[in-house]
PDB file of C-alpha atoms and ligand atoms in Angstrom:
ATOM      1  CA  MET A   1       1.787  -7.258 -17.118  1.00  0.00           C
ATOM      2  CA  THR A   2      -1.590  -9.525 -17.107  1.00  0.00           C
ATOM      3  CA  SER A   3      -4.514  -8.486 -16.652  1.00  0.00           C
ATOM      4  CA  HIS A   4      -4.197 -10.132 -13.013  1.00  0.00           C
ATOM      5  CA  PRO A   5      -0.274  -9.984 -11.455  1.00  0.00           C
ATOM      6  CA  GLN A   6       0.488 -12.163  -8.660  1.00  0.00           C
ATOM      7  CA  ILE A   7       0.601  -9.170  -5.812  1.00  0.00           C
ATOM      8  CA  ALA A   8       2.709  -9.873  -3.061  1.00  0.00           C
ATOM      9  CA  ILE A   9       1.886  -8.167  -0.218  1.00  0.00           C
ATOM     10  CA  LEU A  10       4.916  -7.273   2.818  1.00  0.00           C
ATOM     11  CA  GLY A  11       3.247  -7.613   5.937  1.00  0.00           C
ATOM     12  CA  GLY A  12       0.343  -8.659   4.479  1.00  0.00           C
ATOM     13  CA  THR A  13      -0.416 -10.154   7.885  1.00  0.00           C
ATOM     14  CA  GLY A  14      -1.340  -6.233   9.029  1.00  0.00           C
ATOM     15  CA  LYS A  15      -4.418  -4.219   8.996  1.00  0.00           C
ATOM     16  CA  GLU A  16      -3.971  -2.064   5.726  1.00  0.00           C
ATOM     17  CA  GLY A  17      -1.540  -5.002   3.882  1.00  0.00           C
ATOM     18  CA  SER A  18      -4.494  -7.660   4.619  1.00  0.00           C
ATOM     19  CA  GLY A  19      -7.199  -5.374   3.901  1.00  0.00           C
ATOM     20  CA  LEU A  20      -5.527  -4.668   0.425  1.00  0.00           C
ATOM     21  CA  ALA A  21      -5.243  -8.237  -0.143  1.00  0.00           C
ATOM     22  CA  LEU A  22      -9.048  -9.303   0.787  1.00  0.00           C
ATOM     23  CA  ARG A  23     -10.211  -6.450  -1.913  1.00  0.00           C
ATOM     24  CA  TRP A  24      -7.463  -7.848  -4.427  1.00  0.00           C
ATOM     25  CA  ALA A  25      -8.162 -10.970  -3.839  1.00  0.00           C
ATOM     26  CA  ARG A  26     -12.218 -10.150  -3.954  1.00  0.00           C
ATOM     27  CA  ALA A  27     -11.634  -8.978  -7.453  1.00  0.00           C
ATOM     28  CA  GLY A  28      -9.871 -11.940  -8.938  1.00  0.00           C
ATOM     29  CA  PHE A  29      -6.240 -11.339  -8.271  1.00  0.00           C
ATOM     30  CA  PRO A  30      -3.795 -13.905  -6.584  1.00  0.00           C
ATOM     31  CA  ILE A  31      -2.171 -12.669  -3.578  1.00  0.00           C
ATOM     32  CA  LEU A  32       1.112 -14.265  -1.484  1.00  0.00           C
ATOM     33  CA  ILE A  33       1.135 -12.585   1.459  1.00  0.00           C
ATOM     34  CA  GLY A  34       4.037 -11.895   3.228  1.00  0.00           C
ATOM     35  CA  SER A  35       5.384 -11.983   7.036  1.00  0.00           C
ATOM     36  CA  ARG A  36       8.790 -12.717   8.908  1.00  0.00           C
ATOM     37  CA  ASP A  37       7.404 -15.761  10.395  1.00  0.00           C
ATOM     38  CA  PRO A  38       4.897 -17.930   7.355  1.00  0.00           C
ATOM     39  CA  GLU A  39       3.228 -19.749  10.030  1.00  0.00           C
ATOM     40  CA  ARG A  40       1.883 -16.477  10.687  1.00  0.00           C
ATOM     41  CA  ALA A  41       1.216 -15.785   6.798  1.00  0.00           C
ATOM     42  CA  ARG A  42      -0.624 -19.216   6.088  1.00  0.00           C
ATOM     43  CA  HIS A  43      -2.581 -18.161   9.292  1.00  0.00           C
ATOM     44  CA  THR A  44      -3.709 -14.868   7.748  1.00  0.00           C
ATOM     45  CA  ALA A  45      -4.161 -16.421   4.142  1.00  0.00           C
ATOM     46  CA  GLU A  46      -6.565 -19.202   5.362  1.00  0.00           C
ATOM     47  CA  ARG A  47      -8.329 -16.297   7.609  1.00  0.00           C
ATOM     48  CA  LEU A  48      -8.957 -14.031   4.317  1.00  0.00           C
ATOM     49  CA  ARG A  49      -9.900 -17.342   2.351  1.00  0.00           C
ATOM     50  CA  ALA A  50     -12.953 -17.875   4.659  1.00  0.00           C
ATOM     51  CA  ILE A  51     -13.807 -14.330   3.915  1.00  0.00           C
ATOM     52  CA  VAL A  52     -13.321 -14.319  -0.105  1.00  0.00           C
ATOM     53  CA  PRO A  53     -14.565 -17.820  -0.891  1.00  0.00           C
ATOM     54  CA  GLY A  54     -12.660 -19.109  -3.846  1.00  0.00           C
ATOM     55  CA  GLY A  55     -10.489 -16.035  -2.941  1.00  0.00           C
ATOM     56  CA  GLU A  56      -6.698 -17.113  -4.025  1.00  0.00           C
ATOM     57  CA  LEU A  57      -4.490 -16.299  -1.259  1.00  0.00           C
ATOM     58  CA  ILE A  58      -1.340 -18.150   0.092  1.00  0.00           C
ATOM     59  CA  GLY A  59       0.957 -17.615   2.865  1.00  0.00           C
ATOM     60  CA  LEU A  60       4.749 -16.880   2.596  1.00  0.00           C
ATOM     61  CA  SER A  61       7.811 -15.431   3.584  1.00  0.00           C
ATOM     62  CA  ASN A  62       8.562 -11.638   3.058  1.00  0.00           C
ATOM     63  CA  ALA A  63      11.514 -12.611   1.100  1.00  0.00           C
ATOM     64  CA  GLU A  64       9.601 -15.664  -0.962  1.00  0.00           C
ATOM     65  CA  ALA A  65       6.318 -13.443  -1.501  1.00  0.00           C
ATOM     66  CA  ALA A  66       8.958 -10.916  -2.956  1.00  0.00           C
ATOM     67  CA  ALA A  67      10.737 -13.153  -5.631  1.00  0.00           C
ATOM     68  CA  GLN A  68       6.922 -14.507  -6.576  1.00  0.00           C
ATOM     69  CA  GLY A  69       5.091 -11.548  -7.008  1.00  0.00           C
ATOM     70  CA  GLU A  70       4.894  -9.728  -9.757  1.00  0.00           C
ATOM     71  CA  VAL A  71       3.739  -6.770  -7.987  1.00  0.00           C
ATOM     72  CA  VAL A  72       5.206  -6.091  -4.509  1.00  0.00           C
ATOM     73  CA  VAL A  73       3.109  -4.168  -2.144  1.00  0.00           C
ATOM     74  CA  VAL A  74       4.892  -2.183   1.077  1.00  0.00           C
ATOM     75  CA  THR A  75       2.684  -2.350   4.340  1.00  0.00           C
ATOM     76  CA  VAL A  76       5.134  -2.338   7.266  1.00  0.00           C
ATOM     77  CA  PRO A  77       5.690   0.274  10.060  1.00  0.00           C
ATOM     78  CA  TYR A  78       8.014   2.869   9.147  1.00  0.00           C
ATOM     79  CA  GLU A  79      10.541   1.243  11.160  1.00  0.00           C
ATOM     80  CA  GLY A  80      10.644  -1.903   9.388  1.00  0.00           C
ATOM     81  CA  HIS A  81      10.786   0.148   5.693  1.00  0.00           C
ATOM     82  CA  ALA A  82      14.413   0.302   5.057  1.00  0.00           C
ATOM     83  CA  PRO A  83      15.570  -2.720   6.343  1.00  0.00           C
ATOM     84  CA  ILE A  84      13.109  -4.958   4.635  1.00  0.00           C
ATOM     85  CA  LEU A  85      13.912  -3.476   1.344  1.00  0.00           C
ATOM     86  CA  GLN A  86      17.730  -3.384   1.913  1.00  0.00           C
ATOM     87  CA  GLY A  87      17.413  -7.205   2.346  1.00  0.00           C
ATOM     88  CA  LEU A  88      14.992  -8.425  -0.121  1.00  0.00           C
ATOM     89  CA  ARG A  89      16.593  -5.601  -2.620  1.00  0.00           C
ATOM     90  CA  ASP A  90      17.849  -8.442  -5.101  1.00  0.00           C
ATOM     91  CA  LEU A  91      14.401 -10.333  -5.098  1.00  0.00           C
ATOM     92  CA  LEU A  92      12.843  -7.063  -6.136  1.00  0.00           C
ATOM     93  CA  ALA A  93      14.726  -5.720  -8.790  1.00  0.00           C
ATOM     94  CA  HIS A  94      12.413  -4.691 -12.201  1.00  0.00           C
ATOM     95  CA  LYS A  95       9.429  -5.272 -10.407  1.00  0.00           C
ATOM     96  CA  LEU A  96       6.403  -2.686  -9.856  1.00  0.00           C
ATOM     97  CA  ILE A  97       6.722  -2.204  -6.043  1.00  0.00           C
ATOM     98  CA  ILE A  98       4.045   0.206  -4.274  1.00  0.00           C
ATOM     99  CA  ASP A  99       4.674   1.688  -1.277  1.00  0.00           C
ATOM    100  CA  VAL A 100       1.749   1.931   1.247  1.00  0.00           C
ATOM    101  CA  VAL A 101       4.607   2.953   4.180  1.00  0.00           C
ATOM    102  CA  VAL A 102       4.204   6.387   5.963  1.00  0.00           C
ATOM    103  CA  PRO A 103       6.926   7.682   8.528  1.00  0.00           C
ATOM    104  CA  LEU A 104       4.732   8.959  11.441  1.00  0.00           C
ATOM    105  CA  ASP A 105       5.951   9.836  15.167  1.00  0.00           C
ATOM    106  CA  PRO A 106       5.674   6.479  16.925  1.00  0.00           C
ATOM    107  CA  GLN A 107       4.679   9.028  20.007  1.00  0.00           C
ATOM    108  CA  ASN A 108       2.327  10.877  18.024  1.00  0.00           C
ATOM    109  CA  PRO A 109       0.691   9.272  15.064  1.00  0.00           C
ATOM    110  CA  ARG A 110      -0.167  12.962  13.944  1.00  0.00           C
ATOM    111  CA  ARG A 111       2.726  13.823  13.195  1.00  0.00           C
ATOM    112  CA  TYR A 112       4.747  13.212   9.562  1.00  0.00           C
ATOM    113  CA  VAL A 113       8.313  12.609  10.468  1.00  0.00           C
ATOM    114  CA  PRO A 114       9.931  13.209   6.832  1.00  0.00           C
ATOM    115  CA  PRO A 115      13.294  10.699   6.536  1.00  0.00           C
ATOM    116  CA  PRO A 116      16.313  11.680   5.317  1.00  0.00           C
ATOM    117  CA  ASP A 117      15.680  11.038   2.172  1.00  0.00           C
ATOM    118  CA  GLY A 118      12.377  13.371   2.159  1.00  0.00           C
ATOM    119  CA  SER A 119       9.644  10.620   2.123  1.00  0.00           C
ATOM    120  CA  ALA A 120       9.250   6.704   2.468  1.00  0.00           C
ATOM    121  CA  THR A 121       9.057   6.293  -1.354  1.00  0.00           C
ATOM    122  CA  ALA A 122      11.662   8.188  -2.330  1.00  0.00           C
ATOM    123  CA  GLU A 123      13.570   5.978   0.557  1.00  0.00           C
ATOM    124  CA  ALA A 124      12.266   3.194  -1.278  1.00  0.00           C
ATOM    125  CA  GLN A 125      13.362   4.276  -4.479  1.00  0.00           C
ATOM    126  CA  ARG A 126      17.376   4.880  -3.260  1.00  0.00           C
ATOM    127  CA  ILE A 127      17.042   1.366  -1.753  1.00  0.00           C
ATOM    128  CA  LEU A 128      15.912   0.117  -5.352  1.00  0.00           C
ATOM    129  CA  GLY A 129      17.956   1.304  -7.845  1.00  0.00           C
ATOM    130  CA  PRO A 130      16.202   3.623 -10.912  1.00  0.00           C
ATOM    131  CA  LYS A 131      15.422   0.668 -12.367  1.00  0.00           C
ATOM    132  CA  THR A 132      12.929  -0.604  -9.860  1.00  0.00           C
ATOM    133  CA  PRO A 133       9.753   1.934 -10.092  1.00  0.00           C
ATOM    134  CA  VAL A 134       8.301   2.574  -6.833  1.00  0.00           C
ATOM    135  CA  VAL A 135       5.316   3.771  -6.637  1.00  0.00           C
ATOM    136  CA  GLY A 136       3.548   5.693  -3.111  1.00  0.00           C
ATOM    137  CA  ALA A 137      -0.267   4.917  -3.087  1.00  0.00           C
ATOM    138  CA  PHE A 138      -3.224   3.932  -0.972  1.00  0.00           C
ATOM    139  CA  HIS A 139      -1.659   6.282   1.905  1.00  0.00           C
ATOM    140  CA  HIS A 140      -5.210   7.311   2.418  1.00  0.00           C
ATOM    141  CA  ILE A 141      -7.279   4.013   2.224  1.00  0.00           C
ATOM    142  CA  SER A 142      -7.614   3.466   6.395  1.00  0.00           C
ATOM    143  CA  HIS A 143      -7.867  -0.398   6.646  1.00  0.00           C
ATOM    144  CA  LEU A 144     -11.187   0.231   8.347  1.00  0.00           C
ATOM    145  CA  HIS A 145     -12.606   0.498   5.317  1.00  0.00           C
ATOM    146  CA  LEU A 146     -10.416  -2.351   2.966  1.00  0.00           C
ATOM    147  CA  HIS A 147     -11.944  -4.843   5.585  1.00  0.00           C
ATOM    148  CA  ASN A 148     -15.321  -3.736   5.218  1.00  0.00           C
ATOM    149  CA  LEU A 149     -16.766  -5.394   1.820  1.00  0.00           C
ATOM    150  CA  GLU A 150     -19.995  -4.245   2.221  1.00  0.00           C
ATOM    151  CA  GLU A 151     -18.661  -0.734   1.964  1.00  0.00           C
ATOM    152  CA  THR A 152     -18.116   1.105  -1.690  1.00  0.00           C
ATOM    153  CA  PRO A 153     -14.575   2.863  -0.939  1.00  0.00           C
ATOM    154  CA  GLU A 154     -15.341   6.503  -0.629  1.00  0.00           C
ATOM    155  CA  CYS A 155     -11.690   7.726  -0.463  1.00  0.00           C
ATOM    156  CA  ASP A 156      -9.740   8.512  -3.490  1.00  0.00           C
ATOM    157  CA  VAL A 157      -6.202   7.352  -4.191  1.00  0.00           C
ATOM    158  CA  LEU A 158      -3.049   9.370  -5.123  1.00  0.00           C
ATOM    159  CA  VAL A 159      -0.360   7.547  -6.922  1.00  0.00           C
ATOM    160  CA  VAL A 160       3.248   9.606  -6.796  1.00  0.00           C
ATOM    161  CA  GLY A 161       6.554   8.670  -8.000  1.00  0.00           C
ATOM    162  CA  ASP A 162       8.456   8.919 -11.044  1.00  0.00           C
ATOM    163  CA  HIS A 163       7.792   6.013 -13.181  1.00  0.00           C
ATOM    164  CA  ARG A 164       4.852   7.361 -15.138  1.00  0.00           C
ATOM    165  CA  GLU A 165       3.862   3.775 -16.811  1.00  0.00           C
ATOM    166  CA  ALA A 166       4.347   2.304 -13.521  1.00  0.00           C
ATOM    167  CA  LYS A 167       1.902   4.775 -11.917  1.00  0.00           C
ATOM    168  CA  ALA A 168      -0.419   4.361 -14.451  1.00  0.00           C
ATOM    169  CA  ARG A 169      -0.578   0.224 -13.718  1.00  0.00           C
ATOM    170  CA  VAL A 170      -1.213   1.418 -10.237  1.00  0.00           C
ATOM    171  CA  ILE A 171      -4.302   3.187 -10.895  1.00  0.00           C
ATOM    172  CA  ALA A 172      -5.740   0.658 -13.204  1.00  0.00           C
ATOM    173  CA  LEU A 173      -4.918  -1.688  -9.511  1.00  0.00           C
ATOM    174  CA  ALA A 174      -6.691   0.657  -7.557  1.00  0.00           C
ATOM    175  CA  GLU A 175      -9.677   0.756 -10.371  1.00  0.00           C
ATOM    176  CA  ALA A 176      -9.862  -2.826 -10.192  1.00  0.00           C
ATOM    177  CA  ILE A 177     -11.161  -2.653  -6.401  1.00  0.00           C
ATOM    178  CA  GLY A 178     -13.270   0.147  -6.942  1.00  0.00           C
ATOM    179  CA  PHE A 179     -11.063   3.391  -6.146  1.00  0.00           C
ATOM    180  CA  THR A 180     -10.887   6.784  -8.409  1.00  0.00           C
ATOM    181  CA  ALA A 181      -7.273   6.881  -8.610  1.00  0.00           C
ATOM    182  CA  TYR A 182      -5.537   9.943  -9.828  1.00  0.00           C
ATOM    183  CA  ASP A 183      -1.366  10.750 -10.802  1.00  0.00           C
ATOM    184  CA  ALA A 184      -0.197  13.422  -8.078  1.00  0.00           C
ATOM    185  CA  GLY A 185       3.406  14.114  -9.753  1.00  0.00           C
ATOM    186  CA  PRO A 186       6.533  13.282  -9.462  1.00  0.00           C
ATOM    187  CA  LEU A 187       8.142  11.571  -6.527  1.00  0.00           C
ATOM    188  CA  ALA A 188       9.336  14.773  -4.955  1.00  0.00           C
ATOM    189  CA  ASN A 189       5.232  15.366  -4.164  1.00  0.00           C
ATOM    190  CA  ALA A 190       5.327  11.972  -1.765  1.00  0.00           C
ATOM    191  CA  PRO A 191       5.601  13.785   1.456  1.00  0.00           C
ATOM    192  CA  ALA A 192       2.845  15.602   0.703  1.00  0.00           C
ATOM    193  CA  VAL A 193       0.774  12.950   0.062  1.00  0.00           C
ATOM    194  CA  GLU A 194       2.489  10.716   2.505  1.00  0.00           C
ATOM    195  CA  GLY A 195       1.877  13.678   5.328  1.00  0.00           C
ATOM    196  CA  LEU A 196      -1.437  13.641   4.154  1.00  0.00           C
ATOM    197  CA  THR A 197      -1.756  10.832   6.094  1.00  0.00           C
ATOM    198  CA  ALA A 198      -1.244  12.229   9.571  1.00  0.00           C
ATOM    199  CA  VAL A 199      -3.378  15.191   8.709  1.00  0.00           C
ATOM    200  CA  LEU A 200      -6.146  12.594   8.591  1.00  0.00           C
ATOM    201  CA  ILE A 201      -5.350  10.786  11.503  1.00  0.00           C
ATOM    202  CA  GLY A 202      -5.431  14.073  13.105  1.00  0.00           C
ATOM    203  CA  LEU A 203      -8.797  14.638  12.036  1.00  0.00           C
ATOM    204  CA  ASN A 204      -9.721  11.409  12.872  1.00  0.00           C
ATOM    205  CA  ILE A 205      -8.462  11.738  16.634  1.00  0.00           C
ATOM    206  CA  ARG A 206      -9.539  15.446  16.522  1.00  0.00           C
ATOM    207  CA  TYR A 207     -13.083  15.124  15.746  1.00  0.00           C
ATOM    208  CA  LYS A 208     -13.410  10.910  16.756  1.00  0.00           C
ATOM    209  CA  ALA A 209     -14.063   9.943  13.246  1.00  0.00           C
ATOM    210  CA  HIS A 210     -13.318   6.435  12.327  1.00  0.00           C
ATOM    211  CA  GLY A 211     -11.320   6.314   8.955  1.00  0.00           C
ATOM    212  CA  THR A 212     -11.268   9.433   7.359  1.00  0.00           C
ATOM    213  CA  GLY A 213     -10.081  10.392   3.302  1.00  0.00           C
ATOM    214  CA  ILE A 214     -10.175  12.426   0.882  1.00  0.00           C
ATOM    215  CA  ARG A 215     -11.805  13.073  -2.579  1.00  0.00           C
ATOM    216  CA  ILE A 216     -10.479  15.282  -5.118  1.00  0.00           C
ATOM    217  CA  THR A 217     -13.142  17.169  -6.329  1.00  0.00           C
ATOM    218  CA  GLY A 218     -12.564  19.508  -9.880  1.00  0.00           C
ATOM    219  CA  ILE A 219     -12.102  17.047 -12.440  1.00  0.00           C
ATOM    220  CA  SER A 220     -14.235  16.001 -14.980  1.00  0.00           C
ATOM    221  CA  SER A 221     -12.183  13.732 -17.325  1.00  0.00           C
ATOM    222  CA  LYS A 222      -9.204  11.289 -16.201  1.00  0.00           C
ATOM    223  CA  LYS A 223      -7.868  12.132 -19.758  1.00  0.00           C
ATOM    224  CA  GLN A 224      -3.929  13.490 -19.211  1.00  0.00           C
ATOM    225  CA  SER A 225      -2.590  16.208 -20.743  1.00  0.00           C
TER     226      SER A 225
HETATM  227  N1  NAP B   1      -3.596   1.010   9.000  1.00  0.00           N
HETATM  228  C1  NAP B   1      -4.127   2.043   7.810  1.00  0.00           C
HETATM  229  O1  NAP B   1      -5.215   1.678   8.124  1.00  0.00           O
HETATM  230  C2  NAP B   1      -2.983   2.605   6.926  1.00  0.00           C
HETATM  231  C3  NAP B   1      -3.332   3.682   6.105  1.00  0.00           C
HETATM  232  C4  NAP B   1      -2.532   4.051   5.059  1.00  0.00           C
HETATM  233  C5  NAP B   1      -1.129   3.544   5.334  1.00  0.00           C
HETATM  234  N2  NAP B   1      -0.589   2.569   5.997  1.00  0.00           N
HETATM  235  C6  NAP B   1       0.698   2.337   6.566  1.00  0.00           C
HETATM  236  O2  NAP B   1       0.955   0.864   6.272  1.00  0.00           O
HETATM  237  C7  NAP B   1       1.774   0.460   7.009  1.00  0.00           C
HETATM  238  C8  NAP B   1       1.140  -0.780   7.665  1.00  0.00           C
HETATM  239  O3  NAP B   1       0.151  -0.484   8.837  1.00  0.00           O
HETATM  240  P1  NAP B   1      -0.521  -1.639   9.236  1.00  0.00           P
HETATM  241  O4  NAP B   1      -1.441  -0.187  10.491  1.00  0.00           O
HETATM  242  O5  NAP B   1      -1.254  -2.080   8.832  1.00  0.00           O
HETATM  243  O6  NAP B   1       0.692  -1.482  10.498  1.00  0.00           O
HETATM  244  P2  NAP B   1       0.877  -3.208  11.275  1.00  0.00           P
HETATM  245  O7  NAP B   1      -0.703  -3.624  11.565  1.00  0.00           O
HETATM  246  O8  NAP B   1       1.283  -2.664  12.468  1.00  0.00           O
HETATM  247  O9  NAP B   1       1.708  -4.169  10.546  1.00  0.00           O
HETATM  248  C9  NAP B   1       1.693  -4.752   9.411  1.00  0.00           C
HETATM  249  C10 NAP B   1       2.735  -6.054   9.593  1.00  0.00           C
HETATM  250  O10 NAP B   1       4.279  -5.420   9.342  1.00  0.00           O
HETATM  251  C11 NAP B   1       5.138  -6.180   9.930  1.00  0.00           C
HETATM  252  N3  NAP B   1       5.736  -5.810  10.795  1.00  0.00           N
HETATM  253  C12 NAP B   1       5.841  -5.375  12.128  1.00  0.00           C
HETATM  254  N4  NAP B   1       6.897  -4.656  12.683  1.00  0.00           N
HETATM  255  C13 NAP B   1       7.496  -4.819  11.369  1.00  0.00           C
HETATM  256  C14 NAP B   1       9.104  -4.564  11.201  1.00  0.00           C
HETATM  257  N5  NAP B   1       9.811  -4.252  12.342  1.00  0.00           N
HETATM  258  N6  NAP B   1       9.869  -4.919  10.169  1.00  0.00           N
HETATM  259  C15 NAP B   1       9.197  -6.086   9.401  1.00  0.00           C
HETATM  260  N7  NAP B   1       7.883  -6.026   9.761  1.00  0.00           N
HETATM  261  C16 NAP B   1       6.902  -5.328  10.363  1.00  0.00           C
HETATM  262  C17 NAP B   1       3.641  -7.199  10.917  1.00  0.00           C
HETATM  263  O11 NAP B   1       3.992  -8.691  10.213  1.00  0.00           O
HETATM  264  P3  NAP B   1       4.668 -10.060  11.006  1.00  0.00           P
HETATM  265  O12 NAP B   1       5.283 -10.061  12.008  1.00  0.00           O
HETATM  266  O13 NAP B   1       3.667 -10.940  10.117  1.00  0.00           O
HETATM  267  O14 NAP B   1       6.413 -10.046   9.900  1.00  0.00           O
HETATM  268  C18 NAP B   1       2.684  -7.294  10.618  1.00  0.00           C
HETATM  269  O15 NAP B   1       1.227  -7.578  10.607  1.00  0.00           O
HETATM  270  C19 NAP B   1       2.470   1.444   8.302  1.00  0.00           C
HETATM  271  O16 NAP B   1       3.816   2.160   7.285  1.00  0.00           O
HETATM  272  C20 NAP B   1       1.330   2.472   7.858  1.00  0.00           C
HETATM  273  O17 NAP B   1       1.385   3.841   7.667  1.00  0.00           O
HETATM  274  C21 NAP B   1      -1.695   1.798   7.427  1.00  0.00           C
END
């Protein structure tokens, strides 16, 4: 991977995807905003370019973005998760996939509803096959913090999946936009990582907070054993 790979964001017109796009664009990464409607993607790219002058952002269909991106980030609501991955499976082969999707109860987002595969990340890994590395990440980063570019993010990023080298690349991509990121273990841990998002949403609602997050304590060196 070059130091600045092209990052495609499926559902990049939305709250989370456009927030990640802003942060990476500001850090110098070329961004491909994907949408079901390329016109909407172009609009979003234009809007984000106005916020990050000089940012390399273009709007495309999800398929075009998937085909061109070296790294592909999935930021669609859970209902669109399996369909979009199934539809773009061949285009996504062998790319680095970052899955941000959390399967929440649409009636009550304080509840995590694990899909039959156990997690969205595991579902993506099954659909795309073992040769396409899927890494779950950024589930705990509220779009509110991503969009406020004045803010240095306080929340840590937990990275989960079965491909060690892919996780190291995602940690580097998170660190490039100011996060502290940790390898949170294998794909089997994805339900815990994704599920924590529902806990945070519950805290936001219960305590009238905006964008609660998590911080890992007790680690003095990021050198792994
Ligand atoms: N919002 C957050 O703070 C946050 C934080 C962590 C994780 N997440 C996760 O990130 C994902 C996206 O969240 P979000 O808040 O950004 O959602 P969103 O704004 O509601 O939707 C994101 C984009 O997904 C596309 N989309 C909507 N329904 C779709 C469908 N059925 N099939 C394919 N594409 C569809 C839309 O783009 P087009 O109409 O342009 O195609 C939309 O702009 C969710 O899984 C969420 O759990 C969100």
